[in-house]
XYZ file of C-alpha atoms in Angstrom:
552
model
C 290.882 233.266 28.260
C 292.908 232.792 31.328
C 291.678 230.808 33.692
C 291.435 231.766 37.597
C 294.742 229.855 38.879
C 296.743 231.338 35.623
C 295.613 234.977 36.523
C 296.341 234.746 40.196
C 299.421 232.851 39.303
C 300.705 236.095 36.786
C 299.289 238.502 39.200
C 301.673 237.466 41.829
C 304.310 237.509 39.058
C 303.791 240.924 38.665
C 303.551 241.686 42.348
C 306.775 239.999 43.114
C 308.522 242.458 40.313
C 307.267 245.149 41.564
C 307.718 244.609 45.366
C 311.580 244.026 44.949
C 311.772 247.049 42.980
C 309.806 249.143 46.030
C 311.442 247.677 48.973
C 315.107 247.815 50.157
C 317.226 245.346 50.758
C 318.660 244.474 54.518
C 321.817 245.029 55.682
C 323.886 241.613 56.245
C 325.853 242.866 59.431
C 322.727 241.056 61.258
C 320.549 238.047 61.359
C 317.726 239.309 60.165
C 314.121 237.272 59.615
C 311.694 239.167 57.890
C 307.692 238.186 57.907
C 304.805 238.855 56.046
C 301.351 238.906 58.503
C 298.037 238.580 56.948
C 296.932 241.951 59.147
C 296.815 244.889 57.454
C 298.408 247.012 60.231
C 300.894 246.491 63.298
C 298.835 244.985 66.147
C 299.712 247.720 68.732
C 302.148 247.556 70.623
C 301.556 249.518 73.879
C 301.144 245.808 75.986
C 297.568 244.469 75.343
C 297.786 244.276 71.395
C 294.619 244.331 69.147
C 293.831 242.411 66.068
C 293.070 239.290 67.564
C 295.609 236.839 68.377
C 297.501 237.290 65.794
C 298.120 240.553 67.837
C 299.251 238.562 70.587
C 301.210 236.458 68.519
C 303.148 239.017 67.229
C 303.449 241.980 69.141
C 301.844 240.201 72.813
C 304.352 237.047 73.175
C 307.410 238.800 72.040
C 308.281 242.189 73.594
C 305.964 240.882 76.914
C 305.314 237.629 79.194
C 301.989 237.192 80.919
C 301.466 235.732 84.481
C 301.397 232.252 82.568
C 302.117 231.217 79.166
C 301.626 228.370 76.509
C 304.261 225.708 76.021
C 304.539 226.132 72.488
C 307.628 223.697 72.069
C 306.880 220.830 70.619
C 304.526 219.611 67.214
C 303.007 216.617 68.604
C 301.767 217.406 71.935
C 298.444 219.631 72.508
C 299.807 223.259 73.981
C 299.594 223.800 77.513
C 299.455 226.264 80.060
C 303.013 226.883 81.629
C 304.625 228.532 84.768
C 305.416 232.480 83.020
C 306.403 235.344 85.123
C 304.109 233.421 87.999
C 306.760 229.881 88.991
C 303.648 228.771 90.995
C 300.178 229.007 91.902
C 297.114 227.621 94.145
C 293.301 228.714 94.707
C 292.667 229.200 98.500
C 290.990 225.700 99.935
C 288.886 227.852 101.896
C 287.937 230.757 99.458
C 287.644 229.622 96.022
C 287.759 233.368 94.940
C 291.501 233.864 96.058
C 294.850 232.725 94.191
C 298.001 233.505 95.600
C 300.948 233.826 92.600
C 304.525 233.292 93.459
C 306.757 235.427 90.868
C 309.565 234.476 89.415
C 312.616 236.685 90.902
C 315.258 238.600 89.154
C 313.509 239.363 85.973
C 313.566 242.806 84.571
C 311.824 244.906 82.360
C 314.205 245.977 79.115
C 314.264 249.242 80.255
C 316.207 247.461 83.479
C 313.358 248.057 86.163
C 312.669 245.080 88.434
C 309.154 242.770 87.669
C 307.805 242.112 90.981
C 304.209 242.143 93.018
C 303.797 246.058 92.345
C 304.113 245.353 88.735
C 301.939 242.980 88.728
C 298.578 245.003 90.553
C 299.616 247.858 88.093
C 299.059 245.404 85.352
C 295.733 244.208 86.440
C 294.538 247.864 87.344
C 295.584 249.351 83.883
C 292.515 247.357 82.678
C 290.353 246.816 85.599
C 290.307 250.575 88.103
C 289.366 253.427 86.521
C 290.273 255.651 88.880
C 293.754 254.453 88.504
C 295.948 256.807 86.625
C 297.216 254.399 84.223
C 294.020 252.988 83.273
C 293.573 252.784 79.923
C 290.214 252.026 78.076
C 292.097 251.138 74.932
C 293.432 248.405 76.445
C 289.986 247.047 78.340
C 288.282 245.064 75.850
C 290.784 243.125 74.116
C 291.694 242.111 77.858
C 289.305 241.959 80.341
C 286.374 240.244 77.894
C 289.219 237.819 78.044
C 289.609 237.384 82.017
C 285.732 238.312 82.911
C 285.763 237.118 86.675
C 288.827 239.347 87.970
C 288.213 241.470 90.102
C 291.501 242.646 91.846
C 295.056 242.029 92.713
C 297.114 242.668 96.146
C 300.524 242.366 96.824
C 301.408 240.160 99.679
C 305.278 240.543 99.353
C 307.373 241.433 96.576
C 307.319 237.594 95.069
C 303.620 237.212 95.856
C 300.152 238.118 94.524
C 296.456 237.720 95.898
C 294.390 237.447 92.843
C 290.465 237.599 93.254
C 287.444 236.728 91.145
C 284.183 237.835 91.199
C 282.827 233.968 91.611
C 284.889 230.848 91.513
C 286.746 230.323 88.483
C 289.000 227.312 87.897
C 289.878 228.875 84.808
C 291.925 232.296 85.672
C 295.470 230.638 85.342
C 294.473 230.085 81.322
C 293.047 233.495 80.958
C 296.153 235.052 82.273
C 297.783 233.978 79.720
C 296.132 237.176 78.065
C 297.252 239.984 80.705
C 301.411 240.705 79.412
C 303.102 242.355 81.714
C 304.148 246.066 80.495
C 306.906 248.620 82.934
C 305.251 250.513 85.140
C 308.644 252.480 85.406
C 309.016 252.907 81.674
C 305.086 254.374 81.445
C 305.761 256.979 84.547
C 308.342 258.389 82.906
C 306.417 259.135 79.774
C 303.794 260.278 82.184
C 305.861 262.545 84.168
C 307.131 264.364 80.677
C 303.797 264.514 79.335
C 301.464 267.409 78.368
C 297.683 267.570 79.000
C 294.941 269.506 80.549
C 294.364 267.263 82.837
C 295.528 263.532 84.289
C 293.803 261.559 82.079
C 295.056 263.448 78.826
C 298.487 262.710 80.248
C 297.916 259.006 80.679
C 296.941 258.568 77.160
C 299.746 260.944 75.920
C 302.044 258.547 78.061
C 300.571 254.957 76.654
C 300.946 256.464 73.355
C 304.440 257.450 74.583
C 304.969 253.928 75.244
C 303.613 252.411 71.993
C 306.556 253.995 70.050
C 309.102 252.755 72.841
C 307.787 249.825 74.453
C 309.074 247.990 77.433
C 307.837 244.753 78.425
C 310.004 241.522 79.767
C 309.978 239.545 76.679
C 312.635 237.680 74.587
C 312.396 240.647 71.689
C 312.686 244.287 72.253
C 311.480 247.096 70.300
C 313.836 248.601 67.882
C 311.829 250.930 65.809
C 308.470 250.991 64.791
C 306.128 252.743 61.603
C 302.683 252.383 62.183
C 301.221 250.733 58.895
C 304.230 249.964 57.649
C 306.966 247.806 59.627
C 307.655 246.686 63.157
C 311.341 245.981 64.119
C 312.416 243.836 67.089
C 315.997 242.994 68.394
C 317.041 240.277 70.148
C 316.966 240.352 74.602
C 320.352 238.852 75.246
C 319.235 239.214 78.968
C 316.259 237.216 78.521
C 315.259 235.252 82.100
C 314.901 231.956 80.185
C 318.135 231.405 78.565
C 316.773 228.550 76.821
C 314.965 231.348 74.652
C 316.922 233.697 74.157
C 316.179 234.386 70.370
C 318.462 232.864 67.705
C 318.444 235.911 65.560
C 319.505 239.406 65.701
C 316.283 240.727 64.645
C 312.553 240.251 63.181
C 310.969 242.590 60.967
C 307.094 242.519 60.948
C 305.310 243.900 57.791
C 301.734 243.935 57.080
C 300.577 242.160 54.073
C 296.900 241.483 53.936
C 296.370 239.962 50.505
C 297.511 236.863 50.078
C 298.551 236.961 46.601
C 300.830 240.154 47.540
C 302.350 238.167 50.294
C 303.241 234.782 48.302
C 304.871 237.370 46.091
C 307.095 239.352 48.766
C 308.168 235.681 49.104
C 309.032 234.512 45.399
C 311.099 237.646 45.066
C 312.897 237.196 48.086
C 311.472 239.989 50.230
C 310.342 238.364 52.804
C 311.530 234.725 54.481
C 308.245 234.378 55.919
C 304.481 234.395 55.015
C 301.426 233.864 56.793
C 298.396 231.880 55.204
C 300.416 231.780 51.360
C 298.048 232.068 48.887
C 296.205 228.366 48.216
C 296.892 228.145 44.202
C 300.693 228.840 45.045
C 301.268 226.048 47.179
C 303.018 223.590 44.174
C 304.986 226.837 42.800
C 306.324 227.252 46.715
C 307.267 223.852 46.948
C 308.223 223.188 43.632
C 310.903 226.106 44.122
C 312.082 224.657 47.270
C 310.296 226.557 49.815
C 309.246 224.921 53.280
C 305.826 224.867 53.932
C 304.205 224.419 57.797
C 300.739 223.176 59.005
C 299.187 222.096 62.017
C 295.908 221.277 62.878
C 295.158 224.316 65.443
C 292.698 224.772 67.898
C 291.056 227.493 65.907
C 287.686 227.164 64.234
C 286.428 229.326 61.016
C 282.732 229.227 61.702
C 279.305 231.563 60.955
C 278.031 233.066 64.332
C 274.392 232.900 64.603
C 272.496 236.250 65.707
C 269.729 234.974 68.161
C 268.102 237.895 68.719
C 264.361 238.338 67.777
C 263.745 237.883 64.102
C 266.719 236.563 63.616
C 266.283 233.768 60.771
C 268.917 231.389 62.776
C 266.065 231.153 65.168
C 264.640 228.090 63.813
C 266.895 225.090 64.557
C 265.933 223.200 61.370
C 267.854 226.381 59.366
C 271.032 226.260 62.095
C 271.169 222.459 61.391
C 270.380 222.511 57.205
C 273.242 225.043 57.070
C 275.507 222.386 59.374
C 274.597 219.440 56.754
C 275.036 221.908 53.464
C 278.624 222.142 53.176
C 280.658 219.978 51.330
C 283.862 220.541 54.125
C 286.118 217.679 52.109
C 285.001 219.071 48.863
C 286.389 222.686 50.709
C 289.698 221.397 52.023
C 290.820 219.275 48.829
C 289.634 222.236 46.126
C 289.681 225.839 47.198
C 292.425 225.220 50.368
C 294.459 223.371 48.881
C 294.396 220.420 51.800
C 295.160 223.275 53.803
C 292.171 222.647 56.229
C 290.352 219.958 58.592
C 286.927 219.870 58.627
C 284.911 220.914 61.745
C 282.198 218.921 62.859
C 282.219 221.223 66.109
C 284.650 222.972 68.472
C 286.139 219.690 69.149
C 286.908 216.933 67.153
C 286.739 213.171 68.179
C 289.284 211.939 70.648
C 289.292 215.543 72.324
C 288.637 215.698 75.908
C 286.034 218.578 75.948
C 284.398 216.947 72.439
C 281.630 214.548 74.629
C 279.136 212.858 72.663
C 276.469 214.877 70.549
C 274.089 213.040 68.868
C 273.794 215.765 65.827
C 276.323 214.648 63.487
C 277.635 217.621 61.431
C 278.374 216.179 57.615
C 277.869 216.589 54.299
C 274.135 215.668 53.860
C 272.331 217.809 50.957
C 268.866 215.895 50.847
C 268.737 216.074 54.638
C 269.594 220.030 54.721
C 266.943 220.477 52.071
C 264.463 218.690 53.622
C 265.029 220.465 57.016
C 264.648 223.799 55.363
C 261.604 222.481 53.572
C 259.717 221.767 56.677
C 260.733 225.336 57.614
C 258.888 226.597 54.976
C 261.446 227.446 52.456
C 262.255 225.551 48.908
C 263.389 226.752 45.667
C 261.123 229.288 44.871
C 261.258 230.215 48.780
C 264.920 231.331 49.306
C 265.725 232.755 53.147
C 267.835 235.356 52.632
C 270.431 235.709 55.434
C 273.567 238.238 55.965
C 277.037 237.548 57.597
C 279.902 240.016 58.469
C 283.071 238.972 57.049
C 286.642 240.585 56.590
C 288.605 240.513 53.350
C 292.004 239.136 55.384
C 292.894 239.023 58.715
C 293.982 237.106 61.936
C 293.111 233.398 61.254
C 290.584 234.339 58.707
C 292.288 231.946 56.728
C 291.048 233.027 53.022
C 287.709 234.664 53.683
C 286.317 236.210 50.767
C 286.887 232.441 48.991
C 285.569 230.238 51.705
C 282.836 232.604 52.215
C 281.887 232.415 48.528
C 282.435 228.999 48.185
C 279.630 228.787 51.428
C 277.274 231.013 49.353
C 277.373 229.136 46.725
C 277.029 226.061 48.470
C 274.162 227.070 50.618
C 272.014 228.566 47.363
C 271.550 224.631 46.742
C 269.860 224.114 50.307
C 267.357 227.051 49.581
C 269.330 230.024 51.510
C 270.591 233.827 49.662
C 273.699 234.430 51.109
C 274.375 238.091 51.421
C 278.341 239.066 52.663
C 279.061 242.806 54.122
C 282.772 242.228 53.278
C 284.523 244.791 55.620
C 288.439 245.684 57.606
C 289.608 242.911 59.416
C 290.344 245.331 62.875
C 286.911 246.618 61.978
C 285.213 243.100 62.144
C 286.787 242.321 65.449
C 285.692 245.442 67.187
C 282.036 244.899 65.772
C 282.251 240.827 67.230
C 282.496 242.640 71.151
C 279.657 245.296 69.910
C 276.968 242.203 69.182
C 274.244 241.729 66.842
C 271.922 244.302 68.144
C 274.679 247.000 67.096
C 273.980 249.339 64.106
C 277.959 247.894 63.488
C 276.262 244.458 62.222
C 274.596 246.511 59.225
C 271.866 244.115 59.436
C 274.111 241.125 59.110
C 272.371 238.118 61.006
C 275.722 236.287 61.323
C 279.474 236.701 61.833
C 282.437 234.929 60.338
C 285.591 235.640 63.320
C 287.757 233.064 63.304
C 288.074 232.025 67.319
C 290.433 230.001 69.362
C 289.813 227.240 71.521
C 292.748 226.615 73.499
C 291.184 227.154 76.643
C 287.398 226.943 77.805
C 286.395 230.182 78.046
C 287.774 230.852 74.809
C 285.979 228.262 73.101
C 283.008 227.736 74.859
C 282.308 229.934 77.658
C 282.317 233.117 75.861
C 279.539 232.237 73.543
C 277.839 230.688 74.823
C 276.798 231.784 78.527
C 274.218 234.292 78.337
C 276.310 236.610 80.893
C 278.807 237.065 78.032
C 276.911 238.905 75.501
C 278.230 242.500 74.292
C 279.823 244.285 76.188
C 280.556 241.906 78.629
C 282.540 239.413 76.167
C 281.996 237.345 72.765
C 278.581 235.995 72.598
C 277.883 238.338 69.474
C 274.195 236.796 68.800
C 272.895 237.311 72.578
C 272.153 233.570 72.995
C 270.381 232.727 76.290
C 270.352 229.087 76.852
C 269.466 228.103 80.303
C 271.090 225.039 80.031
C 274.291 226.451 78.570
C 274.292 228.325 81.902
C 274.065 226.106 84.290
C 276.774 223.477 82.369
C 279.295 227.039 82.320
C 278.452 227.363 86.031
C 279.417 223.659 86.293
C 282.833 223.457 84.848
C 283.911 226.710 86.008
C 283.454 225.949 89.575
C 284.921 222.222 89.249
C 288.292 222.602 90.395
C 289.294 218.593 89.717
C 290.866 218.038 85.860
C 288.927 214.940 85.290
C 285.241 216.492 86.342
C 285.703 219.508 84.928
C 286.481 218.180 81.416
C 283.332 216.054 81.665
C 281.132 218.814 82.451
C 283.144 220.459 79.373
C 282.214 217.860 77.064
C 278.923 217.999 78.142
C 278.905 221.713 77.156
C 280.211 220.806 73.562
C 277.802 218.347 73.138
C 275.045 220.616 74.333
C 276.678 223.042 71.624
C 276.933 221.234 68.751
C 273.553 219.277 69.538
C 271.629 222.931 69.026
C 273.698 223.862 66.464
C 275.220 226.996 68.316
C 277.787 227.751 64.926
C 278.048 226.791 61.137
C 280.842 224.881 62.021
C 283.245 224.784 58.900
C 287.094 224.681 59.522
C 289.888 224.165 61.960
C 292.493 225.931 60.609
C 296.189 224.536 60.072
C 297.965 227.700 59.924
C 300.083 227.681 57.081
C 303.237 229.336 56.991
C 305.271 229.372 53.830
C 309.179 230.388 54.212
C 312.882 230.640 52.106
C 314.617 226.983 53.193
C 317.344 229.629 54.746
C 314.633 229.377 57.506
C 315.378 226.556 60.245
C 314.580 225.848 64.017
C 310.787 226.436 63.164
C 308.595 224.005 65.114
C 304.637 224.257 64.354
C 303.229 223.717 67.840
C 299.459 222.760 68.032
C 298.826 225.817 68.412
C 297.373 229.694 67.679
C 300.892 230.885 68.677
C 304.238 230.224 67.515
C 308.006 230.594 69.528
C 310.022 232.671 66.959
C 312.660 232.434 69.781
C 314.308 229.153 68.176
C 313.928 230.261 64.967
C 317.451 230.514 63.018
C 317.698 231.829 59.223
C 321.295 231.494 56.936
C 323.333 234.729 55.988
């Protein structure tokens, strides 16, 4: 009988056969880099992509910049926020609502129209007036979930923007990072050409328009695109930062959602780049001279409690049993491959936003059993609980595996692990619809992978009881007064120092109720051909293809 590693190891055998038969070889007139993503379509394209970050990653940080970006240059140092299309930026001493943006001058969209102040408020409206006519609800929850408190933009000159919030934020210049910059120019045209009965019918005719010939300011430009199938990007010679102007001539982005089919792509020589290679693989890759990449990441692979009423997560002896069930070492060294670093919460020691919680997440079986014991629950007592999972997807790591592994692990602390395996897109859109959405199918906890690069993103979005669906990410509707009040806290402390304090004292709050089944940070793996050079692993969600350089 074959055992598990030997039939995934002759599956992708077989898969790399019969991928280099099916797919056609490049032309060598061009530097061409080819990658395999873990999504199982082409995050769109149109300026606010979808699929998570892995979206923005790929089809959100190339073809467009944002107000400010993430200084992804470097392996050592934590990623940080960056002047972008904004050189500069200040929150009014007087008015703690108001920012005023100075733009960078002489950049251009690739269709050649300037980026200025009027691009800028056309930006921010596409997502936030409806009455404007490019407003586009496609584009509204993947962006302004992300950026809650803005409210508006004004132009004060042609190099300068007023941006307001809805209360004082001290966080806007990270959300921005999430708000690229698509040409206003480039849309009107498709508008102006388009058919419908009306103005909005046009609009959407001209953002889909757009989505087959995009235009944003970024270092890659669109060069063709099939839906499903392939995204090709070419090189912007006229980049405004020459330091990154991209090394090669063009990247080809193909979905591959299995892991086994992309570790294949790779062995055959299909591909010079894979997302998230297939665990098992790992000594074959290296053994055969293939570079592998990992980071630790500020990105956490966690359960989501549902708080709502009847939920089982209710009880805090069941959110902390489930903490001290999991055997996270036993995880990272078997199943991943060391391709993992165990979460004990958002943050890790030696973080600034970590503080000091005095529940210790570990491995602790007697002590999970015991807790679910005084629950009511024991061997012949199972609670039965549901999570929401994805089969692949954006940071979702290996989730059918890790996700059995958990139910397996958690039948020894008394639970019955039920998975509704479903699309990775699909799971996403559910996460902003909550647990009080027929989408949840009854599930009483979701596993989305989430990053924490900036507060709101890690913190803020789940928990501040404002944020629940639709408003934003806090899927299980928790309402924690003291969560509140700490949110209110560090988003209205405009000093570094103080603001990570009251942070930390947020985590700690966090972890200290058990908010999450806290399980992995992920490393994000990246397998490639050793043609591939210039790659630097930033500690980051995001990656700079821009220095990236592959042999002929």
């Amino acid at each position: 009988m074959l055992t598990k590693k030997k039939t995934r190891a002759a599956l992708i055998a077989v898969l790399a056969l019969t991928t280099a038969a099916a797919w056609p070889r490049v032309a060598d007139a061009q530097t061409v880099l080819r990658i395999g993503m873990t999504a199982a379509d082409i995050p769109r394209t149109l300026g606010q992509p979808d699929q998570g970050f892995e979206g923005n990653r790929f089809t959100g940080l190339t073809m467009y910049d944002a107000l400010t970006g993430w200084d992804l240059s470097s392996a050592e140092k934590a990623s940080v926020v960056i002047p972008g299309l904004a050189t500069e930026w200040k929150v009014d001493d007087a008015d703690k609502t108001k920012w005023v943006f100075k733009l960078r001058p002489g950049v251009t969209f690739h269709d050649g129209s300037p980026f200025n102040a009027d691009a800028v408020v056309w930006n921010v409206e596409k997502v936030l007036k409806q009455d404007a006519p490019q407003f586009d609800a496609s584009q509204v929850g993947v962006t302004a979930s992300r950026m809650p408190t803005l409210a508006s933009a004004k132009k004060i000159d042609d190099m300068t923007v007023e941006l307001t919030t809805k209360e004082p934020d001290s966080f806007l210049p990270i959300n921005l990072t999430n708000l690229f910059m698509a040409s206003p120019a480039k849309w009107q045209a498709f508008y102006d050409k388009a058919e419908g009965a009306d103005a909005k019918a046009k609009s959407q005719a001209a953002w889909t328009a757009f989505a087959k010939d995009a235009s944003g300011t970024g270092p890659w430009k669109m060069a063709s695109f099939t839906p499903r199938e392939r995204l090709e990007l070419v090189k912007n010679a006229n980049y405004w930062n020459k330091d990154r102007v991209p090394k090669v001539d063009k990247m080809v982005l193909l979905p591959m959602p299995e892991a086994n089919a992309r570790t294949a792509a790779l062995l055959s020589g299909q591909v010079d780049w894979v997302e998230a290679p297939a665990p098992d693989a790992i000594p074959e890759l290296k053994q055969r001279g293939f570079k592998l990449y990992a980071n630790e990441q500020p990105h956490v692979w966690p359960w989501q409690f549902s708080r709502v009423e009847g939920s089982p997560w209710n009880d805090i002896r069941v959110r902390k049993a489930a903490n001290l069930c999991i055997d996270r070492e036993g995880l990272k060294d078997g199943l991943l491959a060391g391709l993992m670093v165990p979460a004990t919460g958002t943050f890790e020691p030696g973080h600034p936003w970590r503080g000091n919680p005095s529940f210790q997440i570990k491995y602790d079986k007697a002590a999970a059993q015991k807790l679910m014991q005084e629950a009511g629950f024991g061997p012949d007592k199972k609670l039965t609980v549901k999570t929401q999972t994805s089969a692949s997807g954006s940071g979702q790591m290996q989730p059918l595996a890790m996700n059995e592994y958990l139910q397996q692990a958690l039948a020894e602390c008394y639970f019955d692990v039920k998975l509704d395996v479903i699309e990775w897109n699909t799971l996403f859109t559910n996460w902003r619809r909550g647990a009080k959405d027929p989408s949840a199918n009854g599930s009483n906890a979701t596993n989305v992978t989430y990053a924490a690069m900036d507060p709101f993103f890690a913190l803020v979005r789940f928990l501040q009881s404002g944020m629940a669906p639709p408003v934003s990410n806090n899927w299980g509707f928790i309402n924690n007064p003291k969560f509140d009040e700490l949110v209110k806290k560090a988003r209205q402390t405009f000093d570094p120092a103080a603001r990570d304090a009251a942070l930390a004292e947020l985590h700690a709050a966090s972890v200290d109720d058990a908010a999450f089944l806290y399980v992995a940070h992920d490393v994000g793996p990246r397998a490639m051909s050793p043609k591939v050079t210039g790659v630097v692993q930033p500690k980051s969600w995001f990656i700079d293809f821009s220095p990236v350089s592959i042999a002929k």
